[in-house]
Amino acid sequence: MTFSHKLMLSAAVMAIFGATMVAGGAVQAQTAEFKTKQAGDFLIRGRVLGVVPDEDIDSGTLAGEGEVDNDVIPEVDFSYFITDNIALELIAGTSKHDVSWNDGKDLGSVRLLPPTLTAQYHFMADQRFSPYIGAGINYTFFYDSKPGQFNSVKYDDGFGYAFQAGFDYAISGPWSLNVDVKKIYLDTDVSVNNGAVKADADLDPWLFGVGVGYRF
């Protein structure tokens, strides 16, 4: 992980921790009516998402290692509550990342479409402040690859595991604020110049999200 990655990761963790403390402390002060989480509910959220790869990219034919930059994107997710406490969540969003080698080689850029399905457990479903944890599976599509200074760069699509933690904070009625963190374990094989150079890329991105939800 590069210094910029570590700096962004630390800032995001501090922001989420601060938001958690503020929301938790404000629970007792709020009196507005709100809708509790219930079986059969659908929840739609819009989030701003920070995508921070925690990459480890190496090659048997190139010295050094690869680097992938961060991105900030809009994201939409859909949840269905099977019980008051258990929900399934599907996220949809796409990010773009510049890719380089640490000796200055330009590998262009690539877009990722990573639909992720998680099963969640929501604590304190009848309270205004309701944290949750989740785990699930991800399948990432790589598309619109630009080869940079090379003739071609290809990334293999693939499955990965996902883990998450976050909280919803009810504002009023069906509306809520949301803070969410996901870690996706994602590995892809990279082929440069039609396989003349190959690399193994563990991208393992962190996804930091803040948004608003509506439940019906």
PDB file of C-alpha atoms in Angstrom:
ATOM      1  CA  MET A   1       0.000   0.000   0.000  1.00  0.00           C
ATOM      2  CA  THR A   2       1.451   3.377  -1.015  1.00  0.00           C
ATOM      3  CA  PHE A   3       1.678   6.386   1.324  1.00  0.00           C
ATOM      4  CA  SER A   4      -1.280   8.085  -0.406  1.00  0.00           C
ATOM      5  CA  HIS A   5      -3.369   4.925   0.046  1.00  0.00           C
ATOM      6  CA  LYS A   6      -2.472   4.783   3.746  1.00  0.00           C
ATOM      7  CA  LEU A   7      -3.289   8.468   4.207  1.00  0.00           C
ATOM      8  CA  MET A   8      -6.709   8.125   2.546  1.00  0.00           C
ATOM      9  CA  LEU A   9      -7.424   4.929   4.502  1.00  0.00           C
ATOM     10  CA  SER A  10      -6.533   6.567   7.818  1.00  0.00           C
ATOM     11  CA  ALA A  11      -8.634   9.653   7.078  1.00  0.00           C
ATOM     12  CA  ALA A  12     -11.627   7.539   6.066  1.00  0.00           C
ATOM     13  CA  VAL A  13     -11.407   5.372   9.194  1.00  0.00           C
ATOM     14  CA  MET A  14     -11.205   8.467  11.416  1.00  0.00           C
ATOM     15  CA  ALA A  15     -14.180  10.053   9.646  1.00  0.00           C
ATOM     16  CA  ILE A  16     -16.283   6.917  10.014  1.00  0.00           C
ATOM     17  CA  PHE A  17     -15.327   6.527  13.680  1.00  0.00           C
ATOM     18  CA  GLY A  18     -16.224  10.159  14.325  1.00  0.00           C
ATOM     19  CA  ALA A  19     -19.554   9.822  12.532  1.00  0.00           C
ATOM     20  CA  THR A  20     -20.338   6.703  14.561  1.00  0.00           C
ATOM     21  CA  MET A  21     -19.693   8.485  17.856  1.00  0.00           C
ATOM     22  CA  VAL A  22     -21.752  11.534  16.848  1.00  0.00           C
ATOM     23  CA  ALA A  23     -24.685   9.425  15.637  1.00  0.00           C
ATOM     24  CA  GLY A  24     -24.577   7.172  18.682  1.00  0.00           C
ATOM     25  CA  GLY A  25     -24.496  10.122  21.080  1.00  0.00           C
ATOM     26  CA  ALA A  26     -27.387  11.844  19.328  1.00  0.00           C
ATOM     27  CA  VAL A  27     -29.808   8.942  19.675  1.00  0.00           C
ATOM     28  CA  GLN A  28     -31.106  10.027  23.057  1.00  0.00           C
ATOM     29  CA  ALA A  29     -31.657  13.598  21.881  1.00  0.00           C
ATOM     30  CA  GLN A  30     -33.850  12.741  18.905  1.00  0.00           C
ATOM     31  CA  THR A  31     -37.619  12.542  19.275  1.00  0.00           C
ATOM     32  CA  ALA A  32     -38.870  12.608  15.643  1.00  0.00           C
ATOM     33  CA  GLU A  33     -40.830   9.563  14.505  1.00  0.00           C
ATOM     34  CA  PHE A  34     -38.913   7.074  12.385  1.00  0.00           C
ATOM     35  CA  LYS A  35     -39.585   3.765  10.669  1.00  0.00           C
ATOM     36  CA  THR A  36     -37.927   0.773  12.333  1.00  0.00           C
ATOM     37  CA  LYS A  37     -36.313  -2.003  10.303  1.00  0.00           C
ATOM     38  CA  GLN A  38     -38.837  -4.774   9.640  1.00  0.00           C
ATOM     39  CA  ALA A  39     -39.109  -8.035   7.706  1.00  0.00           C
ATOM     40  CA  GLY A  40     -40.275  -7.422   4.141  1.00  0.00           C
ATOM     41  CA  ASP A  41     -38.781  -3.922   3.890  1.00  0.00           C
ATOM     42  CA  PHE A  42     -36.944  -2.776   0.776  1.00  0.00           C
ATOM     43  CA  LEU A  43     -34.146  -0.255   1.305  1.00  0.00           C
ATOM     44  CA  ILE A  44     -32.609   1.835  -1.467  1.00  0.00           C
ATOM     45  CA  ARG A  45     -29.491   3.877  -0.756  1.00  0.00           C
ATOM     46  CA  GLY A  46     -27.442   6.355  -2.752  1.00  0.00           C
ATOM     47  CA  ARG A  47     -23.837   6.624  -1.621  1.00  0.00           C
ATOM     48  CA  VAL A  48     -20.645   8.458  -2.451  1.00  0.00           C
ATOM     49  CA  LEU A  49     -18.007   5.749  -2.513  1.00  0.00           C
ATOM     50  CA  GLY A  50     -14.236   5.999  -2.102  1.00  0.00           C
ATOM     51  CA  VAL A  51     -12.505   3.071  -3.822  1.00  0.00           C
ATOM     52  CA  VAL A  52      -9.014   2.481  -2.368  1.00  0.00           C
ATOM     53  CA  PRO A  53      -7.125  -0.520  -3.822  1.00  0.00           C
ATOM     54  CA  ASP A  54      -4.786  -2.277  -1.377  1.00  0.00           C
ATOM     55  CA  GLU A  55      -2.869  -3.780  -4.266  1.00  0.00           C
ATOM     56  CA  ASP A  56      -0.043  -6.292  -4.517  1.00  0.00           C
ATOM     57  CA  ILE A  57       0.933  -6.648  -8.198  1.00  0.00           C
ATOM     58  CA  ASP A  58       4.030  -8.542  -9.292  1.00  0.00           C
ATOM     59  CA  SER A  59       5.394 -10.184 -12.420  1.00  0.00           C
ATOM     60  CA  GLY A  60       7.903 -12.914 -13.167  1.00  0.00           C
ATOM     61  CA  THR A  61       9.245 -10.913 -16.108  1.00  0.00           C
ATOM     62  CA  LEU A  62       9.235  -7.329 -14.765  1.00  0.00           C
ATOM     63  CA  ALA A  63      11.195  -6.109 -11.759  1.00  0.00           C
ATOM     64  CA  GLY A  64       9.328  -4.025  -9.232  1.00  0.00           C
ATOM     65  CA  GLU A  65       5.586  -3.889  -8.691  1.00  0.00           C
ATOM     66  CA  GLY A  66       2.404  -2.407 -10.098  1.00  0.00           C
ATOM     67  CA  GLU A  67       0.386   0.474  -8.671  1.00  0.00           C
ATOM     68  CA  VAL A  68      -3.321   1.360  -8.987  1.00  0.00           C
ATOM     69  CA  ASP A  69      -4.780   4.750  -8.106  1.00  0.00           C
ATOM     70  CA  ASN A  70      -7.922   5.536  -6.081  1.00  0.00           C
ATOM     71  CA  ASP A  71     -11.321   6.674  -7.339  1.00  0.00           C
ATOM     72  CA  VAL A  72     -14.457   8.354  -5.945  1.00  0.00           C
ATOM     73  CA  ILE A  73     -17.759   7.302  -7.510  1.00  0.00           C
ATOM     74  CA  PRO A  74     -21.543   7.406  -7.053  1.00  0.00           C
ATOM     75  CA  GLU A  75     -23.061   4.068  -6.014  1.00  0.00           C
ATOM     76  CA  VAL A  76     -26.573   2.659  -5.611  1.00  0.00           C
ATOM     77  CA  ASP A  77     -27.451  -0.310  -3.429  1.00  0.00           C
ATOM     78  CA  PHE A  78     -30.607  -2.310  -2.797  1.00  0.00           C
ATOM     79  CA  SER A  79     -31.443  -4.265   0.364  1.00  0.00           C
ATOM     80  CA  TYR A  80     -34.258  -6.649   1.257  1.00  0.00           C
ATOM     81  CA  PHE A  81     -34.993  -7.546   4.885  1.00  0.00           C
ATOM     82  CA  ILE A  82     -35.709 -11.268   5.280  1.00  0.00           C
ATOM     83  CA  THR A  83     -36.312 -10.741   9.002  1.00  0.00           C
ATOM     84  CA  ASP A  84     -36.130  -7.628  11.180  1.00  0.00           C
ATOM     85  CA  ASN A  85     -32.388  -8.273  11.628  1.00  0.00           C
ATOM     86  CA  ILE A  86     -31.256 -10.132   8.497  1.00  0.00           C
ATOM     87  CA  ALA A  87     -31.013  -8.477   5.082  1.00  0.00           C
ATOM     88  CA  LEU A  88     -29.487  -9.089   1.655  1.00  0.00           C
ATOM     89  CA  GLU A  89     -27.716  -6.186  -0.044  1.00  0.00           C
ATOM     90  CA  LEU A  90     -26.684  -5.762  -3.700  1.00  0.00           C
ATOM     91  CA  ILE A  91     -24.474  -2.843  -4.714  1.00  0.00           C
ATOM     92  CA  ALA A  92     -24.021  -1.388  -8.194  1.00  0.00           C
ATOM     93  CA  GLY A  93     -21.303   1.043  -9.232  1.00  0.00           C
ATOM     94  CA  THR A  94     -18.333   1.311 -11.572  1.00  0.00           C
ATOM     95  CA  SER A  95     -14.886   2.822 -11.029  1.00  0.00           C
ATOM     96  CA  LYS A  96     -11.922   3.797 -13.215  1.00  0.00           C
ATOM     97  CA  HIS A  97      -8.280   3.337 -12.219  1.00  0.00           C
ATOM     98  CA  ASP A  98      -4.957   4.363 -13.724  1.00  0.00           C
ATOM     99  CA  VAL A  99      -2.385   1.550 -13.614  1.00  0.00           C
ATOM    100  CA  SER A 100       1.399   1.944 -13.667  1.00  0.00           C
ATOM    101  CA  TRP A 101       4.608   0.134 -12.789  1.00  0.00           C
ATOM    102  CA  ASN A 102       6.789   1.660 -10.117  1.00  0.00           C
ATOM    103  CA  ASP A 103       9.681   2.128 -12.558  1.00  0.00           C
ATOM    104  CA  GLY A 104       7.591   4.583 -14.576  1.00  0.00           C
ATOM    105  CA  LYS A 105       5.947   2.273 -17.124  1.00  0.00           C
ATOM    106  CA  ASP A 106       2.399   3.365 -18.047  1.00  0.00           C
ATOM    107  CA  LEU A 107      -0.137   0.516 -18.194  1.00  0.00           C
ATOM    108  CA  GLY A 108      -3.000   2.841 -19.049  1.00  0.00           C
ATOM    109  CA  SER A 109      -6.304   2.507 -17.235  1.00  0.00           C
ATOM    110  CA  VAL A 110      -9.176   0.098 -16.687  1.00  0.00           C
ATOM    111  CA  ARG A 111     -12.778   0.294 -15.509  1.00  0.00           C
ATOM    112  CA  LEU A 112     -14.233  -2.100 -12.930  1.00  0.00           C
ATOM    113  CA  LEU A 113     -17.857  -3.155 -12.527  1.00  0.00           C
ATOM    114  CA  PRO A 114     -17.995  -5.077  -9.228  1.00  0.00           C
ATOM    115  CA  PRO A 115     -21.564  -6.186  -8.336  1.00  0.00           C
ATOM    116  CA  THR A 116     -21.420  -7.437  -4.745  1.00  0.00           C
ATOM    117  CA  LEU A 117     -24.030  -9.413  -2.810  1.00  0.00           C
ATOM    118  CA  THR A 118     -23.807  -9.594   0.974  1.00  0.00           C
ATOM    119  CA  ALA A 119     -25.885 -11.068   3.774  1.00  0.00           C
ATOM    120  CA  GLN A 120     -26.111  -8.715   6.746  1.00  0.00           C
ATOM    121  CA  TYR A 121     -27.041  -8.868  10.398  1.00  0.00           C
ATOM    122  CA  HIS A 122     -28.552  -5.605  11.700  1.00  0.00           C
ATOM    123  CA  PHE A 123     -28.215  -4.972  15.408  1.00  0.00           C
ATOM    124  CA  MET A 124     -30.837  -2.902  17.283  1.00  0.00           C
ATOM    125  CA  ALA A 125     -33.252  -3.004  14.333  1.00  0.00           C
ATOM    126  CA  ASP A 126     -35.897  -1.113  16.329  1.00  0.00           C
ATOM    127  CA  GLN A 127     -33.554   1.736  17.290  1.00  0.00           C
ATOM    128  CA  ARG A 128     -32.650   4.958  15.507  1.00  0.00           C
ATOM    129  CA  PHE A 129     -28.949   3.991  15.492  1.00  0.00           C
ATOM    130  CA  SER A 130     -28.627   0.503  13.987  1.00  0.00           C
ATOM    131  CA  PRO A 131     -25.173  -0.925  13.140  1.00  0.00           C
ATOM    132  CA  TYR A 132     -24.656  -4.025  10.993  1.00  0.00           C
ATOM    133  CA  ILE A 133     -22.038  -6.463   9.760  1.00  0.00           C
ATOM    134  CA  GLY A 134     -22.088  -8.532   6.582  1.00  0.00           C
ATOM    135  CA  ALA A 135     -20.248 -10.936   4.320  1.00  0.00           C
ATOM    136  CA  GLY A 136     -20.779 -12.127   0.775  1.00  0.00           C
ATOM    137  CA  ILE A 137     -19.430 -12.593  -2.713  1.00  0.00           C
ATOM    138  CA  ASN A 138     -18.302 -10.330  -5.514  1.00  0.00           C
ATOM    139  CA  TYR A 139     -17.796 -10.780  -9.253  1.00  0.00           C
ATOM    140  CA  THR A 140     -15.734  -8.089 -10.949  1.00  0.00           C
ATOM    141  CA  PHE A 141     -15.914  -7.284 -14.656  1.00  0.00           C
ATOM    142  CA  PHE A 142     -12.924  -5.443 -16.145  1.00  0.00           C
ATOM    143  CA  TYR A 143     -13.751  -3.370 -19.227  1.00  0.00           C
ATOM    144  CA  ASP A 144     -12.678  -0.395 -21.347  1.00  0.00           C
ATOM    145  CA  SER A 145      -9.007  -1.209 -20.780  1.00  0.00           C
ATOM    146  CA  LYS A 146      -6.481   1.304 -22.175  1.00  0.00           C
ATOM    147  CA  PRO A 147      -2.957  -0.123 -22.742  1.00  0.00           C
ATOM    148  CA  GLY A 148      -0.915   3.005 -22.045  1.00  0.00           C
ATOM    149  CA  GLN A 149       2.538   2.618 -23.622  1.00  0.00           C
ATOM    150  CA  PHE A 150       1.907  -1.048 -24.482  1.00  0.00           C
ATOM    151  CA  ASN A 151       0.017  -2.650 -27.381  1.00  0.00           C
ATOM    152  CA  SER A 152      -2.546  -4.373 -25.174  1.00  0.00           C
ATOM    153  CA  VAL A 153      -3.380  -4.979 -21.506  1.00  0.00           C
ATOM    154  CA  LYS A 154      -6.021  -7.554 -20.543  1.00  0.00           C
ATOM    155  CA  TYR A 155      -7.525  -8.300 -17.110  1.00  0.00           C
ATOM    156  CA  ASP A 156      -9.373 -11.528 -16.262  1.00  0.00           C
ATOM    157  CA  ASP A 157     -12.807 -11.183 -14.671  1.00  0.00           C
ATOM    158  CA  GLY A 158     -13.219 -13.067 -11.426  1.00  0.00           C
ATOM    159  CA  PHE A 159     -14.909 -13.794  -8.104  1.00  0.00           C
ATOM    160  CA  GLY A 160     -13.907 -12.387  -4.739  1.00  0.00           C
ATOM    161  CA  TYR A 161     -15.078 -12.410  -1.134  1.00  0.00           C
ATOM    162  CA  ALA A 162     -16.546  -9.316   0.520  1.00  0.00           C
ATOM    163  CA  PHE A 163     -16.844  -8.264   4.165  1.00  0.00           C
ATOM    164  CA  GLN A 164     -18.544  -5.146   5.494  1.00  0.00           C
ATOM    165  CA  ALA A 165     -19.513  -3.135   8.550  1.00  0.00           C
ATOM    166  CA  GLY A 166     -21.588   0.007   8.868  1.00  0.00           C
ATOM    167  CA  PHE A 167     -24.585   1.676  10.417  1.00  0.00           C
ATOM    168  CA  ASP A 168     -27.892   3.286   9.513  1.00  0.00           C
ATOM    169  CA  TYR A 169     -29.089   6.314  11.447  1.00  0.00           C
ATOM    170  CA  ALA A 170     -32.805   7.038  11.102  1.00  0.00           C
ATOM    171  CA  ILE A 171     -33.581  10.686  10.358  1.00  0.00           C
ATOM    172  CA  SER A 172     -37.365  10.827  10.054  1.00  0.00           C
ATOM    173  CA  GLY A 173     -40.007   8.481   8.647  1.00  0.00           C
ATOM    174  CA  PRO A 174     -38.396   6.091   6.115  1.00  0.00           C
ATOM    175  CA  TRP A 175     -35.250   8.227   5.595  1.00  0.00           C
ATOM    176  CA  SER A 176     -31.860   7.383   7.077  1.00  0.00           C
ATOM    177  CA  LEU A 177     -28.177   8.235   6.882  1.00  0.00           C
ATOM    178  CA  ASN A 178     -25.681   5.477   6.162  1.00  0.00           C
ATOM    179  CA  VAL A 179     -21.958   4.904   6.659  1.00  0.00           C
ATOM    180  CA  ASP A 180     -20.502   1.696   5.237  1.00  0.00           C
ATOM    181  CA  VAL A 181     -17.072   0.076   4.834  1.00  0.00           C
ATOM    182  CA  LYS A 182     -16.389  -2.945   2.645  1.00  0.00           C
ATOM    183  CA  LYS A 183     -13.258  -4.982   2.009  1.00  0.00           C
ATOM    184  CA  ILE A 184     -13.212  -7.023  -1.209  1.00  0.00           C
ATOM    185  CA  TYR A 185     -10.582  -9.710  -1.768  1.00  0.00           C
ATOM    186  CA  LEU A 186     -10.079  -9.673  -5.519  1.00  0.00           C
ATOM    187  CA  ASP A 187      -7.378 -11.369  -7.602  1.00  0.00           C
ATOM    188  CA  THR A 188      -6.923 -11.015 -11.367  1.00  0.00           C
ATOM    189  CA  ASP A 189      -4.378 -12.195 -13.943  1.00  0.00           C
ATOM    190  CA  VAL A 190      -3.004  -9.441 -16.180  1.00  0.00           C
ATOM    191  CA  SER A 191      -1.684 -10.094 -19.702  1.00  0.00           C
ATOM    192  CA  VAL A 192       0.398  -7.416 -21.436  1.00  0.00           C
ATOM    193  CA  ASN A 193       1.153  -7.427 -25.172  1.00  0.00           C
ATOM    194  CA  ASN A 194      -0.974 -10.532 -25.786  1.00  0.00           C
ATOM    195  CA  GLY A 195       0.686 -12.515 -23.001  1.00  0.00           C
ATOM    196  CA  ALA A 196       4.318 -11.543 -23.626  1.00  0.00           C
ATOM    197  CA  VAL A 197       4.321 -10.154 -20.084  1.00  0.00           C
ATOM    198  CA  LYS A 198       2.081 -11.493 -17.329  1.00  0.00           C
ATOM    199  CA  ALA A 199       1.372 -10.321 -13.796  1.00  0.00           C
ATOM    200  CA  ASP A 200      -0.633 -11.488 -10.805  1.00  0.00           C
ATOM    201  CA  ALA A 201      -2.676  -8.668  -9.298  1.00  0.00           C
ATOM    202  CA  ASP A 202      -4.249  -8.812  -5.841  1.00  0.00           C
ATOM    203  CA  LEU A 203      -6.313  -5.615  -5.876  1.00  0.00           C
ATOM    204  CA  ASP A 204      -8.191  -6.125  -2.563  1.00  0.00           C
ATOM    205  CA  PRO A 205      -9.931  -2.723  -2.531  1.00  0.00           C
ATOM    206  CA  TRP A 206     -11.460  -0.936   0.443  1.00  0.00           C
ATOM    207  CA  LEU A 207     -14.825   0.700  -0.287  1.00  0.00           C
ATOM    208  CA  PHE A 208     -15.755   3.619   1.971  1.00  0.00           C
ATOM    209  CA  GLY A 209     -19.334   4.823   1.544  1.00  0.00           C
ATOM    210  CA  VAL A 210     -21.491   7.631   2.946  1.00  0.00           C
ATOM    211  CA  GLY A 211     -25.051   8.161   1.788  1.00  0.00           C
ATOM    212  CA  VAL A 212     -28.798   8.407   2.307  1.00  0.00           C
ATOM    213  CA  GLY A 213     -31.365   5.592   2.342  1.00  0.00           C
ATOM    214  CA  TYR A 214     -35.115   5.293   1.833  1.00  0.00           C
ATOM    215  CA  ARG A 215     -37.067   2.292   3.145  1.00  0.00           C
ATOM    216  CA  PHE A 216     -40.500   1.139   2.000  1.00  0.00           C
TER     217      PHE A 216
END
